[in-house]
Amino acid sequence: MAKKYIIANWKMNPSSQEEATRLVKGVLAQALPKNIELIIAPPFIYLDLVKKNLKKEIKLAAQNIGWAERGAFTGEVSGLMLKNIGCDYVIIGHSERRHKIGETDEMINLKLKAAFKTGLNPILAVGEKECSDDIIQILNSQIKSDLNGIDVSEIGRLIIAYEPVWAIGTGVSDTPDHALSSALLIRKIIGNLYTPDFAVDLPVLYGGSVTAENAADFIGQTGINGALVGSASLNIEEFLKIIKSAG
Ligand code: PEP
C-alpha cells in the first residue's frame, strides 16, 4: 500500500500545556495504519512536550525555522535547535506566514536551505491566493524562487503541500480533481527543474479545509500523497477519523 502523509498543523493552538498534552494523548488512542507517516506540528513552545509524549513512529515537525545558524536573531529558532529537540520535519512557506506575516520567496528560499543543511525534511507549502488566480504562473514562480540554488542532491527530502489559500481555514475545500491537477502541475514544474524521476517520487500533499468527510477523496488519489490538516487536527475525534480514512 502506498505511503501517505498526514500532517497536523496546530497553528497557534492550543493555549496551555495541559491542552497540548490532551491532544497528543488523544492521537495515541488509535493504532496507526501501517502506510501512514503521521507528523505533528505544534507551536515551538510545545515541541519538547509533544516529543516526550509521542510514540516513536509518530514524527515531529516545526511550523517555522530561522534561516541563520545562531547568534543575534531575537525571536528566531534555528534548524539545529529543531533537530536537537527531536524534529524530523519543518513546514516552510505556509500561506499564513507568506500573507499575514509577510514572508517572501527569498526568505523561504533561505529557510529551505537552512532546513536541508541541518538534515530536516522541509514541507514546502505553495498555492494561489484566489480561485481566479493564474495557478500555472503562481506555482511556477513560487517553486522556482523557493528552490533557487538548491541542488538535486539536497532535494531528496522535500515534500510539497499544495494549499490553495482560499481553501485554508474557510471550510471551502478544493475539489479532489482540481487538487489532483495542481499536484500534477507541481510534479511537472519539479520535473523541469530537476528530473522527471524525482518528480514522480516527490510526495505532494493537499491542504485546505480537510475534514473527516472529505479526507478520503483527496488522500485516496494516487497522485496525492497525503494531507496537511489545520483546524480539524485540533478535534481529536475528527482527526482520528482522518487518519483512519487514509489507512
Ligand atoms: C493549514 O493549516 O495548512 C490548513 C490547511 O488549515 P485548514 O485545514 O484549517 O484549512
PDB file of C-alpha atoms and ligand atoms in Angstrom:
ATOM      1  CA  MET A   1       0.000   0.000   0.000  1.00  0.00           C
ATOM      2  CA  ALA A   2       1.360   3.436  -0.938  1.00  0.00           C
ATOM      3  CA  LYS A   3       2.734   5.564   1.891  1.00  0.00           C
ATOM      4  CA  LYS A   4       0.532   8.528   2.807  1.00  0.00           C
ATOM      5  CA  TYR A   5       1.489  11.523   4.940  1.00  0.00           C
ATOM      6  CA  ILE A   6      -0.885  13.115   7.435  1.00  0.00           C
ATOM      7  CA  ILE A   7       0.392  16.346   8.941  1.00  0.00           C
ATOM      8  CA  ALA A   8      -1.365  18.003  11.880  1.00  0.00           C
ATOM      9  CA  ASN A   9      -0.695  21.745  11.788  1.00  0.00           C
ATOM     10  CA  TRP A  10      -1.845  23.058  15.168  1.00  0.00           C
ATOM     11  CA  LYS A  11      -1.058  26.652  14.078  1.00  0.00           C
ATOM     12  CA  MET A  12      -1.080  28.964  17.165  1.00  0.00           C
ATOM     13  CA  ASN A  13      -3.041  26.466  19.292  1.00  0.00           C
ATOM     14  CA  PRO A  14      -3.722  25.319  21.991  1.00  0.00           C
ATOM     15  CA  SER A  15      -3.178  27.878  24.728  1.00  0.00           C
ATOM     16  CA  SER A  16      -1.949  25.597  27.537  1.00  0.00           C
ATOM     17  CA  GLN A  17       0.419  22.684  28.095  1.00  0.00           C
ATOM     18  CA  GLU A  18      -2.453  20.663  29.561  1.00  0.00           C
ATOM     19  CA  GLU A  19      -4.455  21.020  26.358  1.00  0.00           C
ATOM     20  CA  ALA A  20      -1.414  20.179  24.227  1.00  0.00           C
ATOM     21  CA  THR A  21      -0.878  17.010  26.292  1.00  0.00           C
ATOM     22  CA  ARG A  22      -4.554  16.084  25.885  1.00  0.00           C
ATOM     23  CA  LEU A  23      -4.260  16.463  22.106  1.00  0.00           C
ATOM     24  CA  VAL A  24      -1.162  14.259  21.812  1.00  0.00           C
ATOM     25  CA  LYS A  25      -2.594  11.592  24.070  1.00  0.00           C
ATOM     26  CA  GLY A  26      -5.790  11.666  22.024  1.00  0.00           C
ATOM     27  CA  VAL A  27      -3.855  10.927  18.854  1.00  0.00           C
ATOM     28  CA  LEU A  28      -2.218   7.922  20.546  1.00  0.00           C
ATOM     29  CA  ALA A  29      -5.608   6.425  21.388  1.00  0.00           C
ATOM     30  CA  GLN A  30      -5.835   4.736  17.984  1.00  0.00           C
ATOM     31  CA  ALA A  31      -3.353   2.369  16.313  1.00  0.00           C
ATOM     32  CA  LEU A  32      -1.649   3.989  13.357  1.00  0.00           C
ATOM     33  CA  PRO A  33      -2.355   2.344   9.968  1.00  0.00           C
ATOM     34  CA  LYS A  34       0.898   0.863   8.617  1.00  0.00           C
ATOM     35  CA  ASN A  35       1.054   3.016   5.472  1.00  0.00           C
ATOM     36  CA  ILE A  36       0.729   6.342   7.340  1.00  0.00           C
ATOM     37  CA  GLU A  37       3.536   8.739   8.195  1.00  0.00           C
ATOM     38  CA  LEU A  38       1.875  10.838  10.900  1.00  0.00           C
ATOM     39  CA  ILE A  39       3.537  14.158  11.642  1.00  0.00           C
ATOM     40  CA  ILE A  40       2.508  16.583  14.400  1.00  0.00           C
ATOM     41  CA  ALA A  41       3.442  20.253  14.025  1.00  0.00           C
ATOM     42  CA  PRO A  42       2.785  22.065  17.320  1.00  0.00           C
ATOM     43  CA  PRO A  43       3.943  25.608  18.184  1.00  0.00           C
ATOM     44  CA  PHE A  44       7.645  25.784  19.166  1.00  0.00           C
ATOM     45  CA  ILE A  45       6.797  26.050  22.854  1.00  0.00           C
ATOM     46  CA  TYR A  46       5.183  22.569  22.894  1.00  0.00           C
ATOM     47  CA  LEU A  47       7.744  20.708  20.738  1.00  0.00           C
ATOM     48  CA  ASP A  48       9.504  19.148  23.725  1.00  0.00           C
ATOM     49  CA  LEU A  49       6.278  18.235  25.498  1.00  0.00           C
ATOM     50  CA  VAL A  50       4.809  16.654  22.354  1.00  0.00           C
ATOM     51  CA  LYS A  51       8.021  14.761  21.585  1.00  0.00           C
ATOM     52  CA  LYS A  52       8.095  13.295  25.112  1.00  0.00           C
ATOM     53  CA  ASN A  53       4.511  12.091  24.815  1.00  0.00           C
ATOM     54  CA  LEU A  54       4.695  10.692  21.277  1.00  0.00           C
ATOM     55  CA  LYS A  55       5.307   7.118  20.219  1.00  0.00           C
ATOM     56  CA  LYS A  56       8.447   6.648  18.141  1.00  0.00           C
ATOM     57  CA  GLU A  57       6.592   6.086  14.869  1.00  0.00           C
ATOM     58  CA  ILE A  58       4.862   9.483  15.035  1.00  0.00           C
ATOM     59  CA  LYS A  59       7.094  12.283  13.818  1.00  0.00           C
ATOM     60  CA  LEU A  60       7.539  15.867  14.979  1.00  0.00           C
ATOM     61  CA  ALA A  61       7.555  18.971  12.777  1.00  0.00           C
ATOM     62  CA  ALA A  62       8.171  22.629  13.489  1.00  0.00           C
ATOM     63  CA  GLN A  63       5.919  25.245  11.890  1.00  0.00           C
ATOM     64  CA  ASN A  64       8.808  27.546  11.029  1.00  0.00           C
ATOM     65  CA  ILE A  65      12.611  27.806  11.044  1.00  0.00           C
ATOM     66  CA  GLY A  66      15.093  30.657  11.294  1.00  0.00           C
ATOM     67  CA  TRP A  67      17.498  30.766   8.356  1.00  0.00           C
ATOM     68  CA  ALA A  68      20.564  31.720  10.403  1.00  0.00           C
ATOM     69  CA  GLU A  69      22.606  29.113  12.252  1.00  0.00           C
ATOM     70  CA  ARG A  70      22.965  31.033  15.520  1.00  0.00           C
ATOM     71  CA  GLY A  71      23.558  34.418  17.056  1.00  0.00           C
ATOM     72  CA  ALA A  72      21.845  37.793  17.113  1.00  0.00           C
ATOM     73  CA  PHE A  73      18.413  36.872  15.716  1.00  0.00           C
ATOM     74  CA  THR A  74      15.998  37.662  18.548  1.00  0.00           C
ATOM     75  CA  GLY A  75      12.869  35.541  18.464  1.00  0.00           C
ATOM     76  CA  GLU A  76      14.186  33.072  15.891  1.00  0.00           C
ATOM     77  CA  VAL A  77      14.695  29.309  16.282  1.00  0.00           C
ATOM     78  CA  SER A  78      17.466  27.603  14.300  1.00  0.00           C
ATOM     79  CA  GLY A  79      17.431  24.343  12.378  1.00  0.00           C
ATOM     80  CA  LEU A  80      19.961  22.829  14.752  1.00  0.00           C
ATOM     81  CA  MET A  81      17.754  23.664  17.744  1.00  0.00           C
ATOM     82  CA  LEU A  82      14.828  21.958  15.996  1.00  0.00           C
ATOM     83  CA  LYS A  83      16.904  18.922  15.122  1.00  0.00           C
ATOM     84  CA  ASN A  84      18.252  18.656  18.673  1.00  0.00           C
ATOM     85  CA  ILE A  85      14.786  18.814  20.224  1.00  0.00           C
ATOM     86  CA  GLY A  86      13.637  15.918  18.023  1.00  0.00           C
ATOM     87  CA  CYS A  87      12.095  17.412  14.883  1.00  0.00           C
ATOM     88  CA  ASP A  88      12.360  15.475  11.622  1.00  0.00           C
ATOM     89  CA  TYR A  89      10.283  17.888   9.561  1.00  0.00           C
ATOM     90  CA  VAL A  90       9.628  21.607   9.254  1.00  0.00           C
ATOM     91  CA  ILE A  91       6.783  23.422   7.474  1.00  0.00           C
ATOM     92  CA  ILE A  92       8.147  26.262   5.333  1.00  0.00           C
ATOM     93  CA  GLY A  93       6.233  28.867   3.340  1.00  0.00           C
ATOM     94  CA  HIS A  94       2.812  28.333   4.904  1.00  0.00           C
ATOM     95  CA  SER A  95       0.404  30.864   3.413  1.00  0.00           C
ATOM     96  CA  GLU A  96      -0.337  32.343   6.848  1.00  0.00           C
ATOM     97  CA  ARG A  97       3.353  33.237   7.081  1.00  0.00           C
ATOM     98  CA  ARG A  98       3.504  34.417   3.466  1.00  0.00           C
ATOM     99  CA  HIS A  99       0.397  36.595   3.604  1.00  0.00           C
ATOM    100  CA  LYS A 100      -0.140  37.558   7.256  1.00  0.00           C
ATOM    101  CA  ILE A 101       3.495  37.910   8.306  1.00  0.00           C
ATOM    102  CA  GLY A 102       4.994  38.988   5.001  1.00  0.00           C
ATOM    103  CA  GLU A 103       7.397  36.122   4.366  1.00  0.00           C
ATOM    104  CA  THR A 104       8.828  36.414   0.862  1.00  0.00           C
ATOM    105  CA  ASP A 105      10.054  33.750  -1.553  1.00  0.00           C
ATOM    106  CA  GLU A 106      13.623  34.946  -0.828  1.00  0.00           C
ATOM    107  CA  MET A 107      13.134  34.257   2.903  1.00  0.00           C
ATOM    108  CA  ILE A 108      11.511  30.915   2.152  1.00  0.00           C
ATOM    109  CA  ASN A 109      14.485  30.010  -0.045  1.00  0.00           C
ATOM    110  CA  LEU A 110      16.904  30.778   2.823  1.00  0.00           C
ATOM    111  CA  LYS A 111      14.759  28.749   5.221  1.00  0.00           C
ATOM    112  CA  LEU A 112      14.697  25.770   2.845  1.00  0.00           C
ATOM    113  CA  LYS A 113      18.489  25.932   2.559  1.00  0.00           C
ATOM    114  CA  ALA A 114      18.772  26.031   6.368  1.00  0.00           C
ATOM    115  CA  ALA A 115      16.455  23.017   6.707  1.00  0.00           C
ATOM    116  CA  PHE A 116      18.373  20.948   4.135  1.00  0.00           C
ATOM    117  CA  LYS A 117      21.677  21.914   5.734  1.00  0.00           C
ATOM    118  CA  THR A 118      20.534  20.758   9.189  1.00  0.00           C
ATOM    119  CA  GLY A 119      19.102  17.460   7.936  1.00  0.00           C
ATOM    120  CA  LEU A 120      15.439  18.393   8.408  1.00  0.00           C
ATOM    121  CA  ASN A 121      12.800  17.349   5.865  1.00  0.00           C
ATOM    122  CA  PRO A 122      11.094  20.517   4.620  1.00  0.00           C
ATOM    123  CA  ILE A 123       7.376  20.562   3.854  1.00  0.00           C
ATOM    124  CA  LEU A 124       7.104  23.442   1.389  1.00  0.00           C
ATOM    125  CA  ALA A 125       3.611  24.967   1.155  1.00  0.00           C
ATOM    126  CA  VAL A 126       2.608  26.613  -2.124  1.00  0.00           C
ATOM    127  CA  GLY A 127      -0.688  27.746  -3.603  1.00  0.00           C
ATOM    128  CA  GLU A 128      -2.651  30.512  -5.252  1.00  0.00           C
ATOM    129  CA  LYS A 129      -4.411  33.195  -3.207  1.00  0.00           C
ATOM    130  CA  GLU A 130      -7.677  33.451  -5.117  1.00  0.00           C
ATOM    131  CA  CYS A 131      -9.662  30.846  -7.018  1.00  0.00           C
ATOM    132  CA  SER A 132      -9.416  33.035 -10.127  1.00  0.00           C
ATOM    133  CA  ASP A 133      -5.599  33.430  -9.963  1.00  0.00           C
ATOM    134  CA  ASP A 134      -3.309  32.124 -12.690  1.00  0.00           C
ATOM    135  CA  ILE A 135      -2.252  28.935 -10.942  1.00  0.00           C
ATOM    136  CA  ILE A 136       0.328  27.950 -13.595  1.00  0.00           C
ATOM    137  CA  GLN A 137       2.131  31.272 -13.229  1.00  0.00           C
ATOM    138  CA  ILE A 138       1.901  31.324  -9.410  1.00  0.00           C
ATOM    139  CA  LEU A 139       3.066  27.769  -8.767  1.00  0.00           C
ATOM    140  CA  ASN A 140       5.915  28.158 -11.305  1.00  0.00           C
ATOM    141  CA  SER A 141       7.046  31.389  -9.709  1.00  0.00           C
ATOM    142  CA  GLN A 142       6.790  30.164  -6.084  1.00  0.00           C
ATOM    143  CA  ILE A 143       8.503  26.831  -6.691  1.00  0.00           C
ATOM    144  CA  LYS A 144      11.305  28.254  -8.862  1.00  0.00           C
ATOM    145  CA  SER A 145      12.085  31.091  -6.419  1.00  0.00           C
ATOM    146  CA  ASP A 146      11.743  28.956  -3.293  1.00  0.00           C
ATOM    147  CA  LEU A 147      14.096  26.269  -4.628  1.00  0.00           C
ATOM    148  CA  ASN A 148      16.519  28.657  -6.310  1.00  0.00           C
ATOM    149  CA  GLY A 149      20.111  27.418  -5.978  1.00  0.00           C
ATOM    150  CA  ILE A 150      19.129  24.169  -4.250  1.00  0.00           C
ATOM    151  CA  ASP A 151      20.851  21.186  -5.813  1.00  0.00           C
ATOM    152  CA  VAL A 152      19.207  17.917  -6.818  1.00  0.00           C
ATOM    153  CA  SER A 153      21.471  16.094  -4.329  1.00  0.00           C
ATOM    154  CA  GLU A 154      19.833  18.010  -1.432  1.00  0.00           C
ATOM    155  CA  ILE A 155      16.269  17.946  -2.616  1.00  0.00           C
ATOM    156  CA  GLY A 156      15.574  14.241  -1.995  1.00  0.00           C
ATOM    157  CA  ARG A 157      13.965  15.017   1.359  1.00  0.00           C
ATOM    158  CA  LEU A 158      11.499  17.602   0.036  1.00  0.00           C
ATOM    159  CA  ILE A 159       7.712  17.362   0.445  1.00  0.00           C
ATOM    160  CA  ILE A 160       5.411  19.861  -1.257  1.00  0.00           C
ATOM    161  CA  ALA A 161       1.959  20.721   0.079  1.00  0.00           C
ATOM    162  CA  TYR A 162      -0.451  22.232  -2.427  1.00  0.00           C
ATOM    163  CA  GLU A 163      -2.524  24.600  -0.303  1.00  0.00           C
ATOM    164  CA  PRO A 164      -4.830  26.981  -2.169  1.00  0.00           C
ATOM    165  CA  VAL A 165      -5.044  29.972   0.173  1.00  0.00           C
ATOM    166  CA  TRP A 166      -8.757  30.452  -0.483  1.00  0.00           C
ATOM    167  CA  ALA A 167      -9.380  26.956   0.937  1.00  0.00           C
ATOM    168  CA  ILE A 168      -7.352  27.333   4.154  1.00  0.00           C
ATOM    169  CA  GLY A 169      -9.466  27.713   7.255  1.00  0.00           C
ATOM    170  CA  THR A 170     -12.509  28.690   5.197  1.00  0.00           C
ATOM    171  CA  GLY A 171     -14.495  25.455   5.295  1.00  0.00           C
ATOM    172  CA  VAL A 172     -14.470  25.510   1.477  1.00  0.00           C
ATOM    173  CA  SER A 173     -12.117  22.820   0.243  1.00  0.00           C
ATOM    174  CA  ASP A 174     -10.782  22.396  -3.274  1.00  0.00           C
ATOM    175  CA  THR A 175     -12.308  19.662  -5.424  1.00  0.00           C
ATOM    176  CA  PRO A 176     -10.309  16.411  -5.487  1.00  0.00           C
ATOM    177  CA  ASP A 177      -9.983  16.739  -9.307  1.00  0.00           C
ATOM    178  CA  HIS A 178      -8.564  20.245  -9.142  1.00  0.00           C
ATOM    179  CA  ALA A 179      -6.234  19.322  -6.261  1.00  0.00           C
ATOM    180  CA  LEU A 180      -5.011  16.378  -8.327  1.00  0.00           C
ATOM    181  CA  SER A 181      -4.397  18.507 -11.420  1.00  0.00           C
ATOM    182  CA  SER A 182      -2.483  21.007  -9.240  1.00  0.00           C
ATOM    183  CA  ALA A 183      -0.385  18.160  -7.820  1.00  0.00           C
ATOM    184  CA  LEU A 184       0.391  17.064 -11.393  1.00  0.00           C
ATOM    185  CA  LEU A 185       1.339  20.631 -12.282  1.00  0.00           C
ATOM    186  CA  ILE A 186       3.699  20.739  -9.284  1.00  0.00           C
ATOM    187  CA  ARG A 187       5.319  17.487 -10.450  1.00  0.00           C
ATOM    188  CA  LYS A 188       5.702  18.939 -13.960  1.00  0.00           C
ATOM    189  CA  ILE A 189       7.417  22.070 -12.619  1.00  0.00           C
ATOM    190  CA  ILE A 190       9.712  19.976 -10.405  1.00  0.00           C
ATOM    191  CA  GLY A 191      10.416  17.588 -13.305  1.00  0.00           C
ATOM    192  CA  ASN A 192      11.527  20.525 -15.461  1.00  0.00           C
ATOM    193  CA  LEU A 193      13.681  21.964 -12.668  1.00  0.00           C
ATOM    194  CA  TYR A 194      15.213  18.656 -11.593  1.00  0.00           C
ATOM    195  CA  THR A 195      14.490  15.236 -13.093  1.00  0.00           C
ATOM    196  CA  PRO A 196      11.246  13.517 -14.168  1.00  0.00           C
ATOM    197  CA  ASP A 197      12.078  10.555 -11.896  1.00  0.00           C
ATOM    198  CA  PHE A 198      12.396  12.814  -8.892  1.00  0.00           C
ATOM    199  CA  ALA A 199       9.097  14.497  -9.764  1.00  0.00           C
ATOM    200  CA  VAL A 200       7.319  11.137  -9.838  1.00  0.00           C
ATOM    201  CA  ASP A 201       8.669  10.180  -6.401  1.00  0.00           C
ATOM    202  CA  LEU A 202       8.112  13.588  -4.784  1.00  0.00           C
ATOM    203  CA  PRO A 203       5.435  13.472  -2.061  1.00  0.00           C
ATOM    204  CA  VAL A 204       2.790  16.081  -2.963  1.00  0.00           C
ATOM    205  CA  LEU A 205       0.093  16.663  -0.342  1.00  0.00           C
ATOM    206  CA  TYR A 206      -3.171  18.588  -0.355  1.00  0.00           C
ATOM    207  CA  GLY A 207      -4.169  21.077   2.362  1.00  0.00           C
ATOM    208  CA  GLY A 208      -7.221  23.331   2.729  1.00  0.00           C
ATOM    209  CA  SER A 209     -10.296  22.584   4.878  1.00  0.00           C
ATOM    210  CA  VAL A 210      -9.658  18.837   5.006  1.00  0.00           C
ATOM    211  CA  THR A 211     -12.262  17.165   7.236  1.00  0.00           C
ATOM    212  CA  ALA A 212     -13.253  13.652   8.233  1.00  0.00           C
ATOM    213  CA  GLU A 213     -15.887  13.784   5.475  1.00  0.00           C
ATOM    214  CA  ASN A 214     -13.668  14.797   2.563  1.00  0.00           C
ATOM    215  CA  ALA A 215     -10.217  13.445   3.585  1.00  0.00           C
ATOM    216  CA  ALA A 216     -10.516  10.133   1.728  1.00  0.00           C
ATOM    217  CA  ASP A 217     -11.461  11.938  -1.521  1.00  0.00           C
ATOM    218  CA  PHE A 218      -8.089  13.716  -1.513  1.00  0.00           C
ATOM    219  CA  ILE A 219      -5.815  11.157   0.134  1.00  0.00           C
ATOM    220  CA  GLY A 220      -7.320   8.347  -1.930  1.00  0.00           C
ATOM    221  CA  GLN A 221      -5.990   9.867  -5.169  1.00  0.00           C
ATOM    222  CA  THR A 222      -2.855   8.101  -6.425  1.00  0.00           C
ATOM    223  CA  GLY A 223      -1.198  11.414  -7.334  1.00  0.00           C
ATOM    224  CA  ILE A 224      -1.814  12.931  -3.889  1.00  0.00           C
ATOM    225  CA  ASN A 225       0.422  11.565  -1.155  1.00  0.00           C
ATOM    226  CA  GLY A 226      -1.481  12.800   1.864  1.00  0.00           C
ATOM    227  CA  ALA A 227      -2.950  15.807   3.598  1.00  0.00           C
ATOM    228  CA  LEU A 228      -1.885  18.812   5.621  1.00  0.00           C
ATOM    229  CA  VAL A 229      -4.645  19.281   8.167  1.00  0.00           C
ATOM    230  CA  GLY A 230      -5.156  22.507  10.137  1.00  0.00           C
ATOM    231  CA  SER A 231      -8.328  23.121  12.167  1.00  0.00           C
ATOM    232  CA  ALA A 232      -9.549  19.517  12.006  1.00  0.00           C
ATOM    233  CA  SER A 233      -6.323  18.313  13.670  1.00  0.00           C
ATOM    234  CA  LEU A 234      -7.399  20.123  16.871  1.00  0.00           C
ATOM    235  CA  ASN A 235     -10.507  17.967  17.173  1.00  0.00           C
ATOM    236  CA  ILE A 236      -9.290  14.542  18.279  1.00  0.00           C
ATOM    237  CA  GLU A 237     -12.352  12.593  17.188  1.00  0.00           C
ATOM    238  CA  GLU A 238     -12.316  14.165  13.732  1.00  0.00           C
ATOM    239  CA  PHE A 239      -8.562  13.852  13.338  1.00  0.00           C
ATOM    240  CA  LEU A 240      -8.629  10.145  14.232  1.00  0.00           C
ATOM    241  CA  LYS A 241     -11.271   9.638  11.531  1.00  0.00           C
ATOM    242  CA  ILE A 242      -8.988  11.396   9.005  1.00  0.00           C
ATOM    243  CA  ILE A 243      -6.096   9.109   9.937  1.00  0.00           C
ATOM    244  CA  LYS A 244      -8.346   6.062   9.642  1.00  0.00           C
ATOM    245  CA  SER A 245      -9.640   7.119   6.244  1.00  0.00           C
ATOM    246  CA  ALA A 246      -6.071   7.462   4.977  1.00  0.00           C
ATOM    247  CA  GLY A 247      -5.100   3.966   6.104  1.00  0.00           C
TER     248      GLY A 247
HETATM  249  C1  PEP B   1      -3.274  24.522   7.132  1.00  0.00           C
HETATM  250  O1  PEP B   1      -3.086  24.989   8.245  1.00  0.00           O
HETATM  251  O2  PEP B   1      -2.325  24.331   6.357  1.00  0.00           O
HETATM  252  C2  PEP B   1      -4.637  24.216   6.713  1.00  0.00           C
HETATM  253  C3  PEP B   1      -4.810  23.586   5.578  1.00  0.00           C
HETATM  254  O3  PEP B   1      -5.644  24.611   7.544  1.00  0.00           O
HETATM  255  P1  PEP B   1      -7.187  24.122   7.475  1.00  0.00           P
HETATM  256  O4  PEP B   1      -7.157  22.621   7.419  1.00  0.00           O
HETATM  257  O5  PEP B   1      -7.786  24.656   8.725  1.00  0.00           O
HETATM  258  O6  PEP B   1      -7.777  24.717   6.236  1.00  0.00           O
END
